[in-house]
Amino acid sequence: MIRRWLPNRRSIALRLMGLAVVMVVGSLILSGIILQALFVANLEASVKRDLEAAMTRLIAVIDPSTSTPSISAPLPDPRYETPLGGRYWQIEALDTKGVARSRSLFDQQLDVAPQANGSIVHWTNKDRFHLILLSRDITIDGRPYRVTLGEDHDPIHQASQAYGWDIGRLFALMAIAIVGASWAQLQLGLAPLNRLRSAVDDVRFGSVGRLEGAFPSEIEPLVSEVNALLSEREELAQRGRRRASDLAHGLKTPLAALHGIAMRLRDKGQGDEATVLDDLAHEMSTRVDYQMRLASLRTRTGEHRESSSLNTAVLRTVAVLRKTQDGENLHWMAQLGDDPDVDIHRQDLMELIGVTLENASKWAHASIAVSTATAGAMALLTIEDDGPGIPDELIKKLGGRGMRLDQNVPGTGLGLAIAGEILDINGGAIAYSAGERGGLKVEVRLPLARR
């Protein structure tokens, strides 16, 4: 479940989500910077309007009759009279170099050149005294003056910081909400792909033969192509089975003819030649049956994987073998654990258990022990007989096609080879060793079925 919600680096969901996060975060950061800049610009514009109005009032009260600049009446804002009160004015007589300042300036001197059209400037002295200034050159009764008004920039800076923090908190919540909504939208948009994957799994494990269900129009062409491919594979498999069946039936007639020729040779007294023909016909018939069984296994397991009960297959196979000539005189002991479902087709499982138990019944003297268990993600089937056993140097040769260690025991030597083929196809393994009962011990491992 965790892996599903944490996609890997090649995931479309991760790429789209990463792009959404970058776009959302980048857009909000850029928006915050622009909004804060607009906020500061509006505050400074408001200050400029106030300074322009104050400039008009200050110019109106300048007294040009004195050599040192002076005003005939104080300005109404009390901040001009409070040292470092936040509002400041300065008047400089350009002809006499006399200077008049507001009490709020205390011991500060505004040394700013006049700006064209009375534009706003930012002024900072060595004491980090940061002001917004408006300065103009005027002439009153023929005397030149430079009039400067200023206001502290710190309140604007503090308001800008507070506004920035408020925007940051608001945009952080918005980013979380937008990213969460984007993730939900992404999951909803990719849900059809998850359904498609589940449908493919159903086909792979044999639950259905085709992709079924309603899919969006964008995915329908892919579904149609996959279904067409499945149909083509099924047709090729059916064609292969028919050709294999035709080949087998086509060979049966010549093989029967060989047996007939062998019988006529034996009637004529040519027993050796008849025996050679019988052996050749029997070997060819055995090979044909073996390849037919393998062809059936490959076709079935490659396309129709299913979940099968291991214990049920063991009990059914034992019940059948107990009625055979080799098995009716044996004591069968089954120690079955929790019923594990294995990832193998039921018919393949029956074939696998059948050939391994049949091999044990041929060699056992009196008893056969069968047990099942689970070990991690694998199911373990153990078969042990009390037969004569096999030398260690020959155990490694078991499972080879046509390998018969004792020619006196009936059989073709292909049973364990078929068991090996079944396990190779289904991801299992088989191991042979000397058993505690004196005979052969066979351990078969099969992957557990997916829950």
Tab-separated table of C-alpha atoms in Angstrom:
chain	number	residue	atom	x	y	z
A	1	MET	CA	0.000	0.000	0.000
A	2	ILE	CA	2.823	2.418	0.862
A	3	ARG	CA	4.568	1.647	-2.375
A	4	ARG	CA	1.417	2.516	-4.286
A	5	TRP	CA	1.296	6.009	-2.748
A	6	LEU	CA	5.046	6.568	-3.141
A	7	PRO	CA	5.700	6.255	-6.873
A	8	ASN	CA	9.171	5.593	-8.221
A	9	ARG	CA	11.320	7.981	-10.226
A	10	ARG	CA	9.956	6.779	-13.571
A	11	SER	CA	6.347	7.219	-12.490
A	12	ILE	CA	4.035	9.495	-14.445
A	13	ALA	CA	2.336	10.386	-11.159
A	14	LEU	CA	5.636	11.536	-9.662
A	15	ARG	CA	6.473	13.653	-12.697
A	16	LEU	CA	3.059	15.296	-12.856
A	17	MET	CA	3.009	15.854	-9.106
A	18	GLY	CA	6.514	17.325	-9.156
A	19	LEU	CA	5.524	19.673	-11.968
A	20	ALA	CA	2.386	20.690	-10.080
A	21	VAL	CA	4.354	21.376	-6.891
A	22	VAL	CA	6.935	23.474	-8.757
A	23	MET	CA	4.235	25.450	-10.561
A	24	VAL	CA	2.141	26.030	-7.437
A	25	VAL	CA	5.037	26.961	-5.167
A	26	GLY	CA	6.705	29.104	-7.841
A	27	SER	CA	3.462	30.899	-8.688
A	28	LEU	CA	2.658	31.619	-5.046
A	29	ILE	CA	6.181	32.871	-4.291
A	30	LEU	CA	6.111	35.145	-7.346
A	31	SER	CA	2.621	36.344	-6.422
A	32	GLY	CA	3.744	37.070	-2.863
A	33	ILE	CA	6.720	39.108	-4.069
A	34	ILE	CA	4.536	41.100	-6.476
A	35	LEU	CA	1.821	41.698	-3.867
A	36	GLN	CA	4.341	42.887	-1.295
A	37	ALA	CA	5.966	45.203	-3.841
A	38	LEU	CA	2.543	46.630	-4.764
A	39	PHE	CA	1.729	47.052	-1.068
A	40	VAL	CA	4.938	49.016	-0.451
A	41	ALA	CA	4.425	51.064	-3.617
A	42	ASN	CA	0.910	52.041	-2.524
A	43	LEU	CA	2.111	53.027	0.934
A	44	GLU	CA	4.896	55.142	-0.530
A	45	ALA	CA	2.457	56.727	-3.006
A	46	SER	CA	0.184	57.639	-0.083
A	47	VAL	CA	3.160	59.185	1.740
A	48	LYS	CA	4.049	61.164	-1.399
A	49	ARG	CA	0.538	62.614	-1.591
A	50	ASP	CA	0.719	63.621	2.059
A	51	LEU	CA	4.149	65.201	1.522
A	52	GLU	CA	2.919	67.141	-1.518
A	53	ALA	CA	-0.002	68.515	0.497
A	54	ALA	CA	2.320	69.414	3.367
A	55	MET	CA	4.748	71.007	0.864
A	56	THR	CA	1.992	73.356	-0.318
A	57	ARG	CA	1.172	74.383	3.257
A	58	LEU	CA	4.860	74.871	4.155
A	59	ILE	CA	5.562	77.063	1.121
A	60	ALA	CA	2.541	79.171	1.997
A	61	VAL	CA	3.903	80.072	5.480
A	62	ILE	CA	7.518	80.897	4.459
A	63	ASP	CA	8.459	84.455	5.498
A	64	PRO	CA	10.803	85.948	2.824
A	65	SER	CA	11.440	89.165	4.794
A	66	THR	CA	14.119	87.649	7.024
A	67	SER	CA	17.636	86.731	5.928
A	68	THR	CA	17.397	83.435	7.752
A	69	PRO	CA	14.463	81.334	6.483
A	70	SER	CA	11.495	81.164	8.844
A	71	ILE	CA	7.810	80.334	8.786
A	72	SER	CA	5.016	82.560	9.929
A	73	ALA	CA	2.939	79.748	11.439
A	74	PRO	CA	3.667	76.178	12.526
A	75	LEU	CA	2.400	73.240	10.528
A	76	PRO	CA	-0.613	71.478	12.064
A	77	ASP	CA	1.027	68.024	12.372
A	78	PRO	CA	2.511	67.726	15.924
A	79	ARG	CA	5.165	65.295	14.685
A	80	TYR	CA	7.110	68.240	13.239
A	81	GLU	CA	7.556	69.590	16.794
A	82	THR	CA	8.614	66.270	18.400
A	83	PRO	CA	12.330	65.327	18.142
A	84	LEU	CA	12.609	62.417	15.698
A	85	GLY	CA	8.831	62.418	15.577
A	86	GLY	CA	8.599	60.912	12.095
A	87	ARG	CA	7.776	64.044	10.014
A	88	TYR	CA	10.467	66.603	9.074
A	89	TRP	CA	10.901	69.845	7.097
A	90	GLN	CA	13.884	71.940	6.116
A	91	ILE	CA	14.092	75.298	4.299
A	92	GLU	CA	17.397	76.505	2.810
A	93	ALA	CA	17.881	80.041	1.469
A	94	LEU	CA	20.064	79.577	-1.549
A	95	ASP	CA	21.192	83.231	-1.587
A	96	THR	CA	22.270	83.565	2.074
A	97	LYS	CA	22.851	79.848	2.783
A	98	GLY	CA	20.665	80.174	5.851
A	99	VAL	CA	18.811	77.046	6.951
A	100	ALA	CA	15.660	76.547	9.019
A	101	ARG	CA	14.620	73.111	10.243
A	102	SER	CA	11.767	71.527	12.176
A	103	ARG	CA	12.359	70.572	15.788
A	104	SER	CA	11.793	66.946	14.811
A	105	LEU	CA	15.105	66.915	12.911
A	106	PHE	CA	16.943	67.612	16.145
A	107	ASP	CA	20.609	67.736	15.065
A	108	GLN	CA	20.162	66.101	11.648
A	109	GLN	CA	20.892	67.919	8.376
A	110	LEU	CA	19.002	66.976	5.190
A	111	ASP	CA	21.612	67.141	2.433
A	112	VAL	CA	19.668	66.154	-0.665
A	113	ALA	CA	19.878	67.588	-4.163
A	114	PRO	CA	16.579	68.775	-5.703
A	115	GLN	CA	14.734	66.235	-7.805
A	116	ALA	CA	13.041	66.987	-11.114
A	117	ASN	CA	9.302	67.547	-10.859
A	118	GLY	CA	9.380	66.968	-7.119
A	119	SER	CA	9.863	63.197	-7.280
A	120	ILE	CA	10.214	61.023	-4.183
A	121	VAL	CA	13.725	59.941	-3.130
A	122	HIS	CA	14.989	57.669	-0.368
A	123	TRP	CA	17.648	59.200	1.858
A	124	THR	CA	19.807	57.463	4.444
A	125	ASN	CA	22.616	59.100	6.412
A	126	LYS	CA	25.519	57.485	8.204
A	127	ASP	CA	23.317	56.911	11.278
A	128	ARG	CA	20.973	54.789	9.154
A	129	PHE	CA	18.357	57.524	9.349
A	130	HIS	CA	16.066	56.337	6.499
A	131	LEU	CA	13.590	58.906	5.165
A	132	ILE	CA	11.329	59.428	2.200
A	133	LEU	CA	12.029	62.960	0.944
A	134	LEU	CA	10.315	65.440	-1.354
A	135	SER	CA	12.453	68.472	-2.291
A	136	ARG	CA	11.682	71.486	-4.509
A	137	ASP	CA	13.439	74.700	-5.525
A	138	ILE	CA	11.106	77.707	-5.384
A	139	THR	CA	11.369	81.489	-5.605
A	140	ILE	CA	9.409	83.828	-3.302
A	141	ASP	CA	9.603	87.575	-3.827
A	142	GLY	CA	12.753	87.069	-5.877
A	143	ARG	CA	14.553	85.010	-3.253
A	144	PRO	CA	15.490	81.347	-4.089
A	145	TYR	CA	14.678	78.644	-1.588
A	146	ARG	CA	15.087	74.865	-1.429
A	147	VAL	CA	12.219	73.306	0.532
A	148	THR	CA	12.482	69.693	1.694
A	149	LEU	CA	9.906	67.540	3.488
A	150	GLY	CA	10.495	64.004	4.783
A	151	GLU	CA	8.869	61.100	6.583
A	152	ASP	CA	10.327	58.031	8.303
A	153	HIS	CA	10.398	54.907	6.142
A	154	ASP	CA	10.519	52.508	9.132
A	155	PRO	CA	6.698	52.290	9.540
A	156	ILE	CA	6.415	51.313	5.871
A	157	HIS	CA	9.191	48.749	6.307
A	158	GLN	CA	7.521	47.283	9.394
A	159	ALA	CA	4.119	47.200	7.709
A	160	SER	CA	5.717	45.505	4.690
A	161	GLN	CA	7.296	42.826	6.894
A	162	ALA	CA	4.026	42.166	8.742
A	163	TYR	CA	2.165	42.015	5.445
A	164	GLY	CA	4.805	39.633	4.050
A	165	TRP	CA	4.422	37.249	6.995
A	166	ASP	CA	0.639	37.314	6.660
A	167	ILE	CA	0.899	36.580	2.940
A	168	GLY	CA	3.453	33.822	3.604
A	169	ARG	CA	1.179	32.043	6.087
A	170	LEU	CA	-1.850	32.440	3.834
A	171	PHE	CA	-0.002	31.234	0.739
A	172	ALA	CA	1.509	28.289	2.659
A	173	LEU	CA	-2.007	27.117	3.542
A	174	MET	CA	-3.078	27.706	-0.049
A	175	ALA	CA	-0.085	25.715	-1.321
A	176	ILE	CA	-0.965	22.775	0.944
A	177	ALA	CA	-4.594	22.884	-0.165
A	178	ILE	CA	-3.737	23.218	-3.876
A	179	VAL	CA	-1.090	20.475	-3.774
A	180	GLY	CA	-3.499	18.197	-1.905
A	181	ALA	CA	-6.224	18.897	-4.443
A	182	SER	CA	-3.729	18.279	-7.262
A	183	TRP	CA	-2.771	14.929	-5.730
A	184	ALA	CA	-6.438	13.943	-5.412
A	185	GLN	CA	-7.049	15.041	-9.002
A	186	LEU	CA	-3.998	13.082	-10.141
A	187	GLN	CA	-5.161	9.924	-8.394
A	188	LEU	CA	-8.616	10.332	-9.883
A	189	GLY	CA	-7.132	10.904	-13.329
A	190	LEU	CA	-4.826	7.878	-13.099
A	191	ALA	CA	-7.492	5.595	-11.615
A	192	PRO	CA	-8.340	4.167	-15.083
A	193	LEU	CA	-4.685	3.111	-15.464
A	194	ASN	CA	-4.887	1.272	-12.136
A	195	ARG	CA	-8.062	-0.450	-13.337
A	196	LEU	CA	-6.269	-1.345	-16.560
A	197	ARG	CA	-3.379	-2.839	-14.587
A	198	SER	CA	-5.816	-4.878	-12.463
A	199	ALA	CA	-7.550	-6.080	-15.622
A	200	VAL	CA	-4.201	-7.151	-17.110
A	201	ASP	CA	-3.413	-9.013	-13.868
A	202	ASP	CA	-6.771	-10.782	-14.101
A	203	VAL	CA	-5.915	-11.886	-17.633
A	204	ARG	CA	-2.415	-12.938	-16.591
A	205	PHE	CA	-3.674	-15.042	-13.711
A	206	GLY	CA	-6.436	-16.626	-15.776
A	207	SER	CA	-9.499	-15.036	-14.151
A	208	VAL	CA	-10.694	-13.649	-17.491
A	209	GLY	CA	-9.634	-14.092	-21.079
A	210	ARG	CA	-9.909	-10.454	-22.211
A	211	LEU	CA	-9.650	-6.963	-20.760
A	212	GLU	CA	-13.106	-6.123	-19.508
A	213	GLY	CA	-14.708	-2.986	-18.124
A	214	ALA	CA	-15.424	0.605	-19.121
A	215	PHE	CA	-12.321	2.695	-19.790
A	216	PRO	CA	-11.900	6.346	-20.837
A	217	SER	CA	-11.813	7.089	-24.540
A	218	GLU	CA	-8.084	7.873	-24.326
A	219	ILE	CA	-7.350	4.320	-23.095
A	220	GLU	CA	-9.875	2.463	-25.260
A	221	PRO	CA	-7.466	2.159	-28.247
A	222	LEU	CA	-4.856	0.569	-25.977
A	223	VAL	CA	-7.447	-1.839	-24.547
A	224	SER	CA	-8.535	-2.788	-28.053
A	225	GLU	CA	-4.941	-3.429	-29.131
A	226	VAL	CA	-4.259	-5.596	-26.070
A	227	ASN	CA	-7.434	-7.616	-26.631
A	228	ALA	CA	-6.481	-8.066	-30.285
A	229	LEU	CA	-3.039	-9.262	-29.208
A	230	LEU	CA	-4.594	-11.730	-26.746
A	231	SER	CA	-6.878	-13.041	-29.469
A	232	GLU	CA	-3.931	-13.466	-31.805
A	233	ARG	CA	-1.930	-15.321	-29.146
A	234	GLU	CA	-4.873	-17.581	-28.387
A	235	GLU	CA	-5.311	-18.334	-32.079
A	236	LEU	CA	-1.598	-19.110	-32.456
A	237	ALA	CA	-1.724	-21.360	-29.399
A	238	GLN	CA	-4.776	-23.191	-30.694
A	239	ARG	CA	-3.108	-23.568	-34.068
A	240	GLY	CA	0.024	-24.959	-32.429
A	241	ARG	CA	-1.998	-27.443	-30.397
A	242	ARG	CA	-3.876	-28.573	-33.480
A	243	ARG	CA	-0.661	-29.056	-35.417
A	244	ALA	CA	0.900	-30.970	-32.536
A	245	SER	CA	-2.189	-33.137	-32.298
A	246	ASP	CA	-2.196	-33.729	-36.056
A	247	LEU	CA	1.503	-34.650	-35.884
A	248	ALA	CA	0.880	-37.091	-33.055
A	249	HIS	CA	-2.011	-38.727	-34.849
A	250	GLY	CA	0.000	-38.772	-38.056
A	251	LEU	CA	2.835	-40.639	-36.327
A	252	LYS	CA	0.576	-43.175	-34.639
A	253	THR	CA	-0.273	-44.896	-37.918
A	254	PRO	CA	3.376	-45.432	-38.962
A	255	LEU	CA	4.206	-46.565	-35.413
A	256	ALA	CA	1.340	-49.040	-35.488
A	257	ALA	CA	2.609	-50.266	-38.847
A	258	LEU	CA	6.066	-50.798	-37.320
A	259	HIS	CA	4.516	-52.896	-34.560
A	260	GLY	CA	2.696	-54.920	-37.211
A	261	ILE	CA	5.913	-55.488	-39.164
A	262	ALA	CA	7.630	-56.539	-35.921
A	263	MET	CA	4.899	-59.088	-35.282
A	264	ARG	CA	5.254	-60.568	-38.791
A	265	LEU	CA	9.028	-60.749	-38.429
A	266	ARG	CA	8.629	-62.515	-35.093
A	267	ASP	CA	6.210	-65.001	-36.702
A	268	LYS	CA	8.865	-65.690	-39.347
A	269	GLY	CA	11.414	-66.418	-36.681
A	270	GLN	CA	13.269	-63.128	-36.926
A	271	GLY	CA	12.912	-62.239	-33.251
A	272	ASP	CA	15.944	-59.994	-32.990
A	273	GLU	CA	14.822	-57.749	-35.825
A	274	ALA	CA	11.292	-57.661	-34.380
A	275	THR	CA	12.610	-56.620	-30.973
A	276	VAL	CA	14.643	-53.773	-32.517
A	277	LEU	CA	11.579	-52.485	-34.373
A	278	ASP	CA	9.424	-52.736	-31.235
A	279	ASP	CA	11.990	-50.818	-29.212
A	280	LEU	CA	12.285	-48.108	-31.852
A	281	ALA	CA	8.503	-47.767	-32.148
A	282	HIS	CA	8.134	-47.639	-28.348
A	283	GLU	CA	10.889	-45.004	-28.026
A	284	MET	CA	9.306	-42.842	-30.737
A	285	SER	CA	5.877	-43.151	-29.119
A	286	THR	CA	7.357	-42.175	-25.743
A	287	ARG	CA	9.066	-39.111	-27.215
A	288	VAL	CA	5.889	-37.997	-28.948
A	289	ASP	CA	3.858	-38.314	-25.726
A	290	TYR	CA	6.557	-36.419	-23.809
A	291	GLN	CA	6.641	-33.502	-26.256
A	292	MET	CA	2.834	-33.383	-26.362
A	293	ARG	CA	2.681	-33.120	-22.590
A	294	LEU	CA	5.340	-30.377	-22.547
A	295	ALA	CA	3.585	-28.439	-25.297
A	296	SER	CA	0.371	-28.560	-23.292
A	297	LEU	CA	2.148	-27.369	-20.150
A	298	ARG	CA	3.861	-24.413	-21.823
A	299	THR	CA	0.668	-23.246	-23.476
A	300	ARG	CA	-1.412	-23.546	-20.333
A	301	THR	CA	0.990	-22.047	-17.797
A	302	GLY	CA	2.088	-19.279	-20.075
A	303	GLU	CA	-1.434	-17.923	-20.463
A	304	HIS	CA	-3.597	-19.165	-17.591
A	305	ARG	CA	-1.935	-18.928	-14.196
A	306	GLU	CA	-4.208	-19.847	-11.343
A	307	SER	CA	-4.220	-20.433	-7.620
A	308	SER	CA	-4.372	-24.102	-6.637
A	309	SER	CA	-4.617	-25.924	-3.312
A	310	LEU	CA	-1.505	-28.008	-2.663
A	311	ASN	CA	-3.085	-30.225	0.013
A	312	THR	CA	-6.109	-30.997	-2.149
A	313	ALA	CA	-3.883	-32.035	-5.054
A	314	VAL	CA	-1.815	-34.295	-2.752
A	315	LEU	CA	-4.878	-36.025	-1.284
A	316	ARG	CA	-6.452	-36.629	-4.684
A	317	THR	CA	-3.247	-38.006	-6.153
A	318	VAL	CA	-2.672	-40.336	-3.182
A	319	ALA	CA	-6.257	-41.564	-3.450
A	320	VAL	CA	-5.676	-42.495	-7.101
A	321	LEU	CA	-2.251	-44.107	-6.564
A	322	ARG	CA	-3.538	-46.241	-3.690
A	323	LYS	CA	-5.661	-48.088	-6.240
A	324	THR	CA	-2.765	-48.849	-8.600
A	325	GLN	CA	-0.734	-52.042	-8.634
A	326	ASP	CA	2.313	-50.370	-7.070
A	327	GLY	CA	0.410	-48.274	-4.537
A	328	GLU	CA	-2.207	-50.637	-3.120
A	329	ASN	CA	0.341	-52.520	-1.018
A	330	LEU	CA	2.035	-49.395	0.367
A	331	HIS	CA	1.372	-47.513	3.590
A	332	TRP	CA	0.763	-43.852	2.726
A	333	MET	CA	1.484	-41.283	5.441
A	334	ALA	CA	0.399	-37.694	4.794
A	335	GLN	CA	1.374	-34.927	7.215
A	336	LEU	CA	-0.229	-31.841	5.724
A	337	GLY	CA	0.139	-28.399	7.286
A	338	ASP	CA	-1.959	-25.319	6.648
A	339	ASP	CA	-3.479	-25.571	3.197
A	340	PRO	CA	-1.221	-23.366	1.039
A	341	ASP	CA	-2.407	-22.056	-2.325
A	342	VAL	CA	0.382	-22.203	-4.893
A	343	ASP	CA	0.857	-20.134	-8.042
A	344	ILE	CA	0.355	-22.906	-10.587
A	345	HIS	CA	-2.457	-24.200	-12.760
A	346	ARG	CA	-4.433	-27.020	-11.143
A	347	GLN	CA	-3.771	-29.493	-13.954
A	348	ASP	CA	-0.038	-28.733	-13.890
A	349	LEU	CA	-0.013	-29.238	-10.125
A	350	MET	CA	-1.783	-32.596	-10.456
A	351	GLU	CA	0.713	-33.622	-13.146
A	352	LEU	CA	3.662	-32.557	-10.977
A	353	ILE	CA	2.497	-34.383	-7.855
A	354	GLY	CA	1.415	-37.367	-9.908
A	355	VAL	CA	4.796	-38.000	-11.534
A	356	THR	CA	6.744	-37.489	-8.274
A	357	LEU	CA	4.481	-39.735	-6.183
A	358	GLU	CA	4.315	-42.332	-8.963
A	359	ASN	CA	8.097	-42.441	-9.057
A	360	ALA	CA	8.182	-42.941	-5.263
A	361	SER	CA	5.594	-45.757	-5.432
A	362	LYS	CA	7.738	-47.653	-7.966
A	363	TRP	CA	10.723	-47.737	-5.626
A	364	ALA	CA	9.145	-47.915	-2.170
A	365	HIS	CA	9.169	-51.207	-0.253
A	366	ALA	CA	6.411	-50.593	2.269
A	367	SER	CA	5.671	-46.897	2.919
A	368	ILE	CA	5.744	-43.389	1.535
A	369	ALA	CA	5.659	-40.206	3.636
A	370	VAL	CA	4.258	-36.973	2.207
A	371	SER	CA	4.267	-33.598	3.975
A	372	THR	CA	3.486	-29.981	3.090
A	373	ALA	CA	4.542	-26.723	4.729
A	374	THR	CA	5.257	-23.090	3.955
A	375	ALA	CA	8.652	-21.398	4.081
A	376	GLY	CA	8.467	-17.661	3.474
A	377	ALA	CA	6.931	-17.019	0.060
A	378	MET	CA	7.289	-20.670	-1.002
A	379	ALA	CA	5.308	-23.830	-0.367
A	380	LEU	CA	7.323	-26.971	0.405
A	381	LEU	CA	6.247	-30.477	-0.631
A	382	THR	CA	8.394	-33.323	0.724
A	383	ILE	CA	8.108	-36.917	-0.532
A	384	GLU	CA	10.176	-39.715	1.046
A	385	ASP	CA	10.100	-43.456	0.365
A	386	ASP	CA	11.747	-46.435	2.076
A	387	GLY	CA	13.158	-47.881	-1.122
A	388	PRO	CA	16.741	-48.919	-1.853
A	389	GLY	CA	17.914	-45.337	-2.267
A	390	ILE	CA	20.327	-43.893	-4.805
A	391	PRO	CA	24.087	-43.460	-4.516
A	392	ASP	CA	25.193	-39.877	-4.014
A	393	GLU	CA	27.112	-39.792	-7.294
A	394	LEU	CA	23.901	-40.641	-9.202
A	395	ILE	CA	21.518	-38.287	-7.392
A	396	LYS	CA	22.782	-35.340	-9.454
A	397	LYS	CA	21.733	-37.129	-12.632
A	398	LEU	CA	18.100	-37.436	-11.549
A	399	GLY	CA	15.641	-35.401	-13.554
A	400	GLY	CA	17.536	-35.730	-16.812
A	401	ARG	CA	15.349	-36.628	-19.767
A	402	GLY	CA	15.179	-40.373	-20.223
A	403	MET	CA	17.450	-41.013	-17.215
A	404	ARG	CA	16.669	-44.503	-15.792
A	405	LEU	CA	18.868	-45.781	-12.992
A	406	ASP	CA	17.392	-49.283	-13.026
A	407	GLN	CA	16.264	-50.840	-16.328
A	408	ASN	CA	14.419	-53.591	-14.441
A	409	VAL	CA	11.781	-51.175	-13.161
A	410	PRO	CA	9.060	-50.318	-15.708
A	411	GLY	CA	8.966	-46.754	-16.988
A	412	THR	CA	10.373	-44.356	-19.533
A	413	GLY	CA	12.570	-42.217	-17.289
A	414	LEU	CA	10.643	-39.090	-18.339
A	415	GLY	CA	8.495	-38.555	-15.221
A	416	LEU	CA	10.995	-36.546	-13.193
A	417	ALA	CA	12.057	-34.705	-16.348
A	418	ILE	CA	8.453	-33.586	-16.808
A	419	ALA	CA	8.370	-32.539	-13.145
A	420	GLY	CA	11.446	-30.393	-13.763
A	421	GLU	CA	9.836	-28.798	-16.817
A	422	ILE	CA	6.688	-27.962	-14.834
A	423	LEU	CA	8.725	-26.349	-12.068
A	424	ASP	CA	10.826	-24.344	-14.527
A	425	ILE	CA	7.689	-22.964	-16.129
A	426	ASN	CA	6.090	-22.036	-12.790
A	427	GLY	CA	9.115	-20.655	-10.971
A	428	GLY	CA	9.621	-23.637	-8.650
A	429	ALA	CA	12.510	-25.915	-7.829
A	430	ILE	CA	13.127	-29.577	-7.022
A	431	ALA	CA	15.908	-31.155	-4.965
A	432	TYR	CA	16.878	-34.804	-4.393
A	433	SER	CA	18.703	-36.234	-1.397
A	434	ALA	CA	19.022	-39.394	0.698
A	435	GLY	CA	16.036	-39.820	3.010
A	436	GLU	CA	15.937	-40.886	6.644
A	437	ARG	CA	13.885	-43.953	5.677
A	438	GLY	CA	16.667	-45.239	3.474
A	439	GLY	CA	15.133	-44.265	0.167
A	440	LEU	CA	14.999	-41.084	-1.897
A	441	LYS	CA	13.846	-37.765	-0.508
A	442	VAL	CA	12.291	-35.308	-2.962
A	443	GLU	CA	11.718	-31.671	-1.974
A	444	VAL	CA	9.551	-29.568	-4.272
A	445	ARG	CA	9.286	-25.786	-3.809
A	446	LEU	CA	6.521	-23.752	-5.412
A	447	PRO	CA	5.732	-20.019	-5.092
A	448	LEU	CA	2.682	-19.191	-3.049
A	449	ALA	CA	-0.270	-17.726	-4.909
A	450	ARG	CA	-0.739	-13.975	-4.763
A	451	ARG	CA	-3.314	-12.957	-2.177
